Coordinates of C-alpha atoms and ligand atoms in Angstrom, one line a residue:
M1 CA -23.0 -7.6 15.3
T2 CA -20.9 -6.5 18.3
V3 CA -17.6 -4.7 17.7
A4 CA -14.7 -6.1 19.7
C5 CA -12.8 -2.9 20.0
E6 CA -13.0 0.8 19.2
Y7 CA -12.6 1.9 15.5
R8 CA -9.0 3.1 14.8
P9 CA -8.7 4.8 11.4
G10 CA -5.8 3.3 9.4
L11 CA -5.8 0.4 12.0
E12 CA -3.3 2.5 13.9
G13 CA -1.9 0.4 16.8
V14 CA -4.2 -2.6 16.0
P15 CA -2.3 -5.9 15.9
A16 CA -3.4 -7.7 12.7
T17 CA -1.1 -10.7 13.0
Q18 CA 1.7 -12.3 15.0
S19 CA 5.0 -12.4 13.2
S20 CA 8.6 -13.4 13.8
I21 CA 10.0 -11.9 10.7
S22 CA 11.0 -8.3 11.7
F23 CA 10.9 -6.0 14.7
V24 CA 10.6 -2.2 14.8
D25 CA 11.0 0.1 17.8
G26 CA 9.9 3.5 16.5
T27 CA 10.9 5.4 19.6
H28 CA 14.5 4.3 19.5
G29 CA 14.9 3.9 15.8
I30 CA 15.5 0.1 15.8
L31 CA 14.8 -2.3 12.9
E32 CA 15.8 -6.0 13.1
Y33 CA 15.2 -8.8 10.6
R34 CA 14.8 -12.1 12.4
G35 CA 16.5 -10.4 15.4
I36 CA 19.5 -9.1 13.5
G37 CA 20.0 -5.3 13.4
I38 CA 19.6 -3.7 10.0
E39 CA 23.0 -1.8 10.5
E40 CA 24.8 -5.2 10.8
L41 CA 23.1 -6.7 7.8
A42 CA 23.8 -3.6 5.8
K43 CA 27.5 -3.9 6.6
K44 CA 28.0 -7.7 6.4
S45 CA 25.3 -9.3 4.4
N46 CA 24.1 -9.2 0.8
F47 CA 20.6 -9.0 -0.5
L48 CA 20.1 -12.6 -1.4
E49 CA 21.4 -13.8 1.9
T50 CA 19.1 -11.4 3.7
A51 CA 16.2 -12.6 1.6
Y52 CA 17.0 -16.1 2.6
L53 CA 17.1 -15.1 6.2
L54 CA 13.7 -13.4 6.0
I55 CA 12.0 -16.2 4.1
W56 CA 13.5 -19.2 5.8
G57 CA 14.1 -17.7 9.2
E58 CA 17.8 -18.2 9.5
L59 CA 21.0 -17.3 7.8
P60 CA 22.0 -19.9 5.2
T61 CA 25.1 -22.0 5.4
K62 CA 27.7 -21.5 2.6
D63 CA 26.2 -24.4 0.6
E64 CA 22.6 -23.3 1.1
L65 CA 23.4 -19.8 -0.1
Y66 CA 25.3 -21.1 -3.1
E67 CA 22.4 -23.3 -4.1
F68 CA 19.9 -20.4 -3.6
E69 CA 22.0 -18.0 -5.6
H70 CA 22.5 -20.6 -8.3
E71 CA 18.8 -21.3 -8.6
I72 CA 18.0 -17.6 -8.9
R73 CA 20.6 -17.1 -11.6
Y74 CA 19.0 -19.9 -13.5
H75 CA 15.5 -18.4 -13.4
R76 CA 16.3 -14.8 -14.3
R77 CA 15.2 -15.0 -17.9
L78 CA 11.6 -14.1 -18.9
K79 CA 9.4 -16.2 -21.1
Y80 CA 9.2 -14.6 -24.5
R81 CA 5.4 -14.3 -24.2
I82 CA 5.9 -12.1 -21.1
R83 CA 8.3 -10.0 -23.1
D84 CA 5.8 -9.8 -26.0
M85 CA 3.1 -8.8 -23.6
M86 CA 5.3 -6.0 -22.3
K87 CA 5.9 -4.8 -25.8
C88 CA 2.2 -4.0 -26.0
F89 CA 2.3 -1.8 -22.9
P90 CA 2.2 2.0 -23.6
E91 CA 5.6 3.6 -23.2
S92 CA 4.1 6.4 -21.2
G93 CA 2.7 3.9 -18.7
H94 CA 4.1 3.9 -15.2
P95 CA 6.7 1.1 -14.6
M96 CA 4.8 0.1 -11.4
D97 CA 1.7 -0.7 -13.4
A98 CA 3.8 -2.7 -15.9
L99 CA 5.4 -4.6 -13.0
Q100 CA 2.1 -5.4 -11.4
A101 CA 0.7 -6.7 -14.7
C102 CA 3.8 -8.9 -15.3
A103 CA 3.9 -10.2 -11.7
A104 CA 0.2 -11.2 -12.1
A105 CA 0.9 -12.7 -15.5
L106 CA 3.4 -15.2 -14.0
G107 CA 0.4 -16.9 -12.5
L108 CA -0.7 -17.8 -16.1
F109 CA 2.6 -19.6 -16.8
Y110 CA 3.0 -21.3 -13.5
S111 CA -0.6 -22.1 -12.7
R112 CA -0.2 -25.2 -10.6
R113 CA -1.1 -24.3 -7.0
A114 CA 0.3 -26.6 -4.3
L115 CA 0.6 -24.4 -1.2
D116 CA 1.4 -27.4 1.0
D117 CA 4.3 -28.6 -1.2
P118 CA 7.7 -27.1 0.0
A119 CA 9.1 -27.6 -3.6
Y120 CA 6.3 -25.4 -5.0
I121 CA 6.9 -22.7 -2.3
R122 CA 10.6 -22.8 -3.1
A123 CA 10.1 -22.5 -6.8
A124 CA 7.7 -19.6 -6.4
V125 CA 10.2 -17.8 -4.1
V126 CA 13.0 -18.3 -6.6
R127 CA 11.0 -17.3 -9.7
L128 CA 9.7 -14.1 -8.1
L129 CA 13.1 -13.0 -6.7
A130 CA 14.8 -13.9 -10.0
K131 CA 12.3 -12.5 -12.5
I132 CA 11.1 -9.2 -11.0
P133 CA 14.4 -7.4 -11.6
T134 CA 14.4 -8.7 -15.2
M135 CA 10.9 -7.3 -15.7
V136 CA 11.8 -3.9 -14.4
A137 CA 14.9 -3.7 -16.5
A138 CA 13.1 -5.0 -19.6
F139 CA 10.3 -2.5 -19.4
Q140 CA 12.9 0.3 -19.1
L141 CA 14.7 -0.8 -22.3
M142 CA 11.4 -1.5 -24.2
R143 CA 9.9 1.9 -23.4
K144 CA 13.0 3.5 -25.0
G145 CA 12.3 1.4 -28.1
N146 CA 15.1 -1.2 -27.5
D147 CA 15.0 -4.9 -27.1
P148 CA 15.6 -6.1 -23.5
I149 CA 19.0 -7.6 -22.9
Q150 CA 19.5 -11.1 -21.4
P151 CA 20.8 -11.4 -17.8
R152 CA 24.5 -12.2 -17.4
D153 CA 25.2 -15.3 -15.3
D154 CA 28.7 -14.1 -14.4
L155 CA 27.2 -11.1 -12.5
D156 CA 25.7 -11.2 -9.1
Y157 CA 22.1 -10.2 -8.4
S158 CA 22.6 -6.4 -8.1
A159 CA 25.3 -6.0 -10.6
N160 CA 23.2 -8.0 -13.1
F161 CA 20.2 -5.8 -12.5
L162 CA 22.2 -2.6 -13.1
Y163 CA 23.7 -4.2 -16.2
M164 CA 20.3 -5.1 -17.6
L165 CA 19.0 -1.6 -16.9
T166 CA 21.9 0.5 -18.2
E167 CA 23.4 -2.0 -20.7
R168 CA 26.8 -1.4 -19.0
E169 CA 28.6 -3.4 -16.4
P170 CA 28.3 -1.3 -13.2
D171 CA 31.2 0.0 -11.1
P172 CA 31.7 -2.5 -8.2
L173 CA 31.1 0.2 -5.5
A174 CA 27.8 1.3 -7.3
A175 CA 26.6 -2.3 -7.4
K176 CA 27.5 -2.9 -3.7
I177 CA 25.7 0.3 -2.6
F178 CA 22.7 -0.7 -4.7
D179 CA 22.7 -4.1 -3.0
T180 CA 22.9 -2.5 0.4
G181 CA 19.9 -0.4 -0.6
L182 CA 18.0 -3.6 -1.4
I183 CA 18.8 -5.0 2.1
L184 CA 17.4 -1.8 3.7
H185 CA 14.1 -2.0 1.8
A186 CA 13.6 -5.8 2.1
E187 CA 11.2 -5.9 5.0
H188 CA 9.3 -3.7 7.4
T189 CA 6.7 -5.5 9.5
I190 CA 3.1 -5.1 8.6
N191 CA 3.2 -2.0 6.3
A192 CA 0.4 -1.4 3.8
S193 CA 1.8 -3.5 0.9
T194 CA 2.8 -6.4 3.2
F195 CA -0.7 -6.3 4.8
S196 CA -2.2 -6.3 1.3
A197 CA 0.0 -9.4 0.5
M198 CA -1.1 -11.1 3.6
V199 CA -4.8 -10.5 3.0
T200 CA -4.4 -11.9 -0.5
A201 CA -2.4 -14.8 0.7
S202 CA -5.0 -15.6 3.3
T203 CA -7.5 -16.5 0.6
L204 CA -5.0 -19.3 -0.5
T205 CA -4.7 -17.8 -4.0
D206 CA -1.4 -18.2 -5.9
P207 CA 1.8 -16.4 -4.9
Y208 CA 1.9 -14.3 -8.1
A209 CA -1.5 -12.8 -7.3
V210 CA -0.1 -12.1 -3.8
I211 CA 2.9 -10.2 -5.1
A212 CA 0.8 -8.4 -7.7
S213 CA -1.5 -7.1 -5.0
A214 CA 1.4 -5.9 -3.0
V215 CA 3.1 -4.2 -6.0
G216 CA -0.2 -2.3 -6.6
T217 CA -0.3 -1.2 -2.9
L218 CA 3.4 -0.2 -2.8
A219 CA 2.9 2.2 -5.8
G220 CA 0.9 4.8 -3.9
P221 CA 2.6 8.1 -2.9
L222 CA 1.9 7.6 0.8
H223 CA 3.9 4.4 0.6
G224 CA 6.7 3.4 -1.8
G225 CA 5.8 6.0 -4.3
A226 CA 7.1 8.7 -1.9
S227 CA 10.8 8.3 -3.1
E228 CA 9.9 9.4 -6.6
E229 CA 7.8 12.3 -5.2
V230 CA 10.8 13.4 -3.1
I231 CA 13.0 14.0 -6.1
L232 CA 10.1 15.9 -7.8
M233 CA 9.8 18.0 -4.7
L234 CA 13.6 18.7 -4.5
E235 CA 13.4 19.7 -8.2
E236 CA 10.5 22.0 -7.4
I237 CA 12.4 23.6 -4.5
G238 CA 15.3 24.2 -6.8
S239 CA 17.7 25.9 -4.3
V240 CA 18.8 25.9 -0.7
E241 CA 17.3 29.4 -0.2
N242 CA 13.9 28.2 -1.3
V243 CA 13.7 25.5 1.3
R244 CA 12.3 27.5 4.2
P245 CA 9.6 29.3 2.2
F246 CA 8.7 25.9 0.6
V247 CA 8.2 24.3 4.0
E248 CA 6.3 27.3 5.4
S249 CA 4.0 27.3 2.5
A250 CA 3.5 23.5 2.7
L251 CA 2.6 23.8 6.4
E252 CA 0.3 26.7 5.7
N253 CA -1.6 24.7 3.1
R254 CA -1.5 21.5 5.3
S255 CA 0.2 19.6 2.5
K256 CA 2.6 16.7 3.3
I257 CA 6.3 17.0 2.8
M258 CA 7.3 13.9 1.0
G259 CA 9.9 11.5 2.6
F260 CA 9.0 12.7 6.1
G261 CA 6.8 11.1 8.8
H262 CA 6.0 7.5 9.6
R263 CA 3.3 5.7 11.4
V264 CA 5.8 3.9 13.6
Y265 CA 9.0 5.9 13.7
K266 CA 9.0 9.0 15.8
V267 CA 12.7 9.6 15.2
K268 CA 14.8 9.5 12.1
D269 CA 14.2 6.2 10.3
P270 CA 17.4 4.0 10.8
R271 CA 17.3 3.1 7.1
A272 CA 17.4 6.8 6.2
I273 CA 20.5 7.2 8.3
I274 CA 22.3 4.4 6.4
L275 CA 21.0 5.6 3.0
Q276 CA 22.3 9.1 3.7
Q277 CA 25.7 7.6 4.4
L278 CA 25.5 5.5 1.2
A279 CA 24.6 8.6 -0.8
E280 CA 27.7 10.4 0.6
Q281 CA 29.9 7.4 -0.3
L282 CA 28.6 7.7 -3.9
F283 CA 29.1 11.4 -4.0
E284 CA 32.7 11.0 -2.8
K285 CA 33.5 8.7 -5.7
F286 CA 31.2 10.0 -8.5
G287 CA 30.7 13.7 -7.6
R288 CA 28.1 15.5 -5.5
D289 CA 24.4 15.7 -6.5
D290 CA 23.1 19.3 -6.6
Y291 CA 19.9 18.2 -4.8
Y292 CA 21.8 16.9 -1.8
D293 CA 22.4 20.3 -0.2
I294 CA 18.7 21.1 -0.7
A295 CA 17.8 17.7 1.0
V296 CA 20.0 18.4 4.0
E297 CA 18.6 21.9 4.5
L298 CA 15.1 20.5 4.1
E299 CA 15.7 17.9 6.8
K300 CA 17.0 20.7 9.1
V301 CA 14.0 23.0 8.5
V302 CA 11.4 20.2 8.8
Q303 CA 13.0 19.0 12.0
E304 CA 12.8 22.6 13.4
K305 CA 9.1 22.9 12.4
L306 CA 7.8 19.4 12.9
G307 CA 10.3 17.6 15.1
H308 CA 8.0 18.1 18.1
K309 CA 5.4 15.9 16.3
G310 CA 7.9 13.2 15.6
I311 CA 8.2 13.9 11.9
Y312 CA 11.7 13.0 10.6
P313 CA 13.1 11.6 7.3
N314 CA 11.8 8.1 6.5
V315 CA 13.4 5.5 4.2
D316 CA 12.1 7.2 1.1
F317 CA 13.9 10.6 1.7
Y318 CA 17.5 9.7 0.9
S319 CA 16.9 6.6 -1.3
G320 CA 16.0 8.6 -4.4
L321 CA 19.4 10.5 -4.1
V322 CA 21.2 7.2 -4.0
Y323 CA 19.3 5.8 -7.0
R324 CA 19.7 9.1 -8.9
K325 CA 23.4 8.9 -8.6
L326 CA 23.3 5.3 -9.8
G327 CA 21.6 6.6 -13.0
I328 CA 18.2 5.1 -12.2
P329 CA 15.3 7.2 -13.6
S330 CA 13.0 8.5 -10.9
D331 CA 9.9 6.6 -12.0
L332 CA 11.9 3.4 -11.4
F333 CA 12.6 4.1 -7.7
T334 CA 9.4 2.4 -6.6
P335 CA 9.9 -0.6 -8.9
V336 CA 13.4 -0.9 -7.3
F337 CA 11.8 -0.8 -3.9
A338 CA 9.5 -3.6 -5.1
I339 CA 12.5 -5.7 -6.3
S340 CA 13.7 -5.6 -2.7
R341 CA 10.4 -5.8 -0.8
V342 CA 9.5 -9.0 -2.7
A343 CA 11.7 -10.7 -0.1
G344 CA 9.5 -9.4 2.8
W345 CA 6.3 -10.1 1.0
L346 CA 7.3 -13.7 0.3
A347 CA 8.4 -14.2 4.0
H348 CA 4.9 -13.0 5.1
W349 CA 3.2 -15.1 2.4
K350 CA 5.0 -18.2 3.8
E351 CA 4.3 -17.3 7.4
Q352 CA 0.6 -16.6 6.6
L353 CA 0.3 -20.1 5.1
N354 CA 1.8 -21.7 8.2
E355 CA -1.2 -20.7 10.3
N356 CA -3.7 -19.4 7.9
R357 CA -7.1 -17.9 8.7
I358 CA -8.7 -15.8 6.1
F359 CA -8.7 -12.1 6.9
R360 CA -12.3 -10.9 7.4
P361 CA -12.5 -8.0 9.7
T362 CA -15.7 -6.2 10.6
Q363 CA -17.0 -2.6 10.0
I364 CA -19.1 0.0 11.6
Y365 CA -22.0 0.6 9.3
T366 CA -22.9 4.3 8.8
G367 CA -25.4 4.1 5.9
F368 CA -29.2 4.0 5.6
R369 CA -31.3 1.0 6.5
G370 CA -34.6 -0.1 5.0
A371 CA -34.5 2.1 2.0
T372 CA -36.9 1.4 -0.9
Y373 CA -36.0 1.1 -4.5
V374 CA -36.8 4.4 -6.3
P375 CA -37.9 4.0 -10.0
I376 CA -35.4 5.8 -12.3
E377 CA -38.0 8.3 -13.6
Q378 CA -38.5 9.6 -10.0
R379 CA -34.8 10.0 -9.2
R380 CA -33.5 13.6 -9.3
S381 CA -30.0 13.4 -8.0
V382 CA -27.6 10.8 -6.6
G383 CA -25.1 11.6 -3.9
D384 CA -27.3 14.1 -2.2
K385 CA -28.3 12.4 1.0
E386 CA -31.0 15.0 2.0
L387 CA -32.7 14.7 -1.3
L388 CA -32.5 11.0 -1.3
A389 CA -34.0 10.9 2.2
T390 CA -37.0 12.9 1.0
L391 CA -37.5 10.5 -1.9
V392 CA -37.2 7.3 0.1
G393 CA -39.0 8.4 3.2
D394 CA -38.2 7.8 6.8
L395 CA -34.8 6.1 6.7
K396 CA -33.0 5.0 9.8
P397 CA -29.2 5.2 9.8
Ligands
LIG1 N1 4.6 16.5 6.2 C1 3.9 17.3 7.0 N2 3.2 16.9 8.1 C2 3.1 15.6 8.3 C3 3.8 14.7 7.5 C4 4.6 15.2 6.4 N3 5.3 14.4 5.6 N4 3.6 13.5 7.9 C5 2.8 13.6 9.0 N5 2.5 14.9 9.2 C6 1.6 15.4 10.2 C7 0.1 15.3 9.8 O1 -0.2 16.5 9.1 C8 -0.5 15.2 11.1 O2 -0.6 16.4 11.8 P1 -1.8 16.8 12.7 O3 -1.9 15.8 13.8 O4 -1.5 18.2 13.1 O5 -3.0 16.7 11.8 C9 0.4 14.3 11.9 O6 1.7 14.6 11.4 C10 0.1 12.8 11.8 O7 0.1 12.5 10.4 P2 -0.8 11.4 9.7 O8 -0.8 11.6 8.3 O9 -2.0 11.2 10.5 O10 0.2 10.1 10.1 P3 0.0 8.6 9.5 O11 0.7 7.7 10.4 O12 -1.4 8.4 9.1 O13 0.8 8.7 8.1 C11 2.6 8.8 6.6 C12 2.1 8.3 7.9 C13 3.9 8.2 6.2 C14 1.6 8.3 5.5 C15 2.7 10.3 6.6 O14 3.7 10.7 7.5 C16 2.9 10.9 5.2 O15 2.0 11.1 4.4 N6 4.2 11.2 4.8 C17 4.6 11.7 3.5 C18 4.6 10.5 2.5 C19 5.8 9.6 2.7 O16 6.9 10.1 2.9 N7 5.5 8.3 2.7 C20 6.5 7.3 2.9 C21 6.3 6.5 4.1 S1 7.6 5.6 4.8 C22 8.0 4.3 3.7 C23 6.9 3.6 3.0 O17 5.9 3.3 3.6 O18 7.1 3.4 1.8

């Protein structure tokens, strides 16, 4: 088979799709959803309106938004069988694994697959946006040994999530800031989890499997899992004085500093700029976080040492400080990211269906050819290529 272009590890710079959902300019720090700058959406929109914009391509009218919010409110509850299933999960399990299992389980309950029926698409969008926050909050309460609490219809999307999570009605500023955080994480072109969603979608499987694949991909520490790692790192650094030695030692050992660097951005991520402002607003009202000074010093030292390589804070660097101040445990940071990114995944699922062709790239084969099967008694070691070559004879790569 001939290869159409050179191999690029991590598909860096290789266009894998055409999309009109979001736009990133990594040199100038620009992110737009359907052409609207993220800064404007963060100031003026709310998460559900932004989700509607991403999924249906334009801002909703007042009536459309009302109806969409109303449907989501109606679908927030979980079937008792899903709650029962969650009760069997180990308390020590990671909430991202619980979320992936629950998202996939929705496919069991809504098994009809009618990908060319707009009503089916709408129902899947509504169910996933409505139920994923309830799953995250329910797992949090259950792993503490408590029953999950029911959603409250008088609370909006974000306030209701914080209520279900903490069992207290949140402060309005806290709920507003959380909602803005959801807007900022909702979509980001063809990142790893979105690509994973698109590949799964391209097989024409059901939307719950699409979202479950994406949740599993988001969980990794090089992707959404980084926000949790950032807090662990700030904890390990422990003080402003330790920042410089920490960075020097990390660079000497060639280990990555979490919350920094991005395949696309070569300047500070525009979302990190807004998240830092949100963190400061929270500190003003609810008191400063000890880790904030460490984080600011870390940004300064990393910029000094790695700025020339275009390594700056990414979205995950300040998000953890915002969530921490909102009382969210660090292993829920990535599930909260998922609550938001569901909007982008669903937008790409819908876009993929509009002009679908199954993803089936090629590869450059680097293994042996024409090998013979070696009877088990004659095998001495596996994984040792030289030894294998002597056993199987003249193998041509
Ligand atoms: N700390 C130290 N050095 C870094 C970092 C970092 N965080 N990120 C990149 N570099 C260096 C890397 O060592 C390499 O240097 P050299 O060319 O000398 O070998 C160069 O920059 C390019 O790095 P890369 O790993 O090849 O870049 P990539 O585009 O493949 O990876 C990344 C991007 C985000 C995975 C990477 O920057 C990273 O691992 N960052 C830390 C984890 C993190 O914060 N992830 C969140 C990503 S943003 C939001 C999201 O996706 O959820």
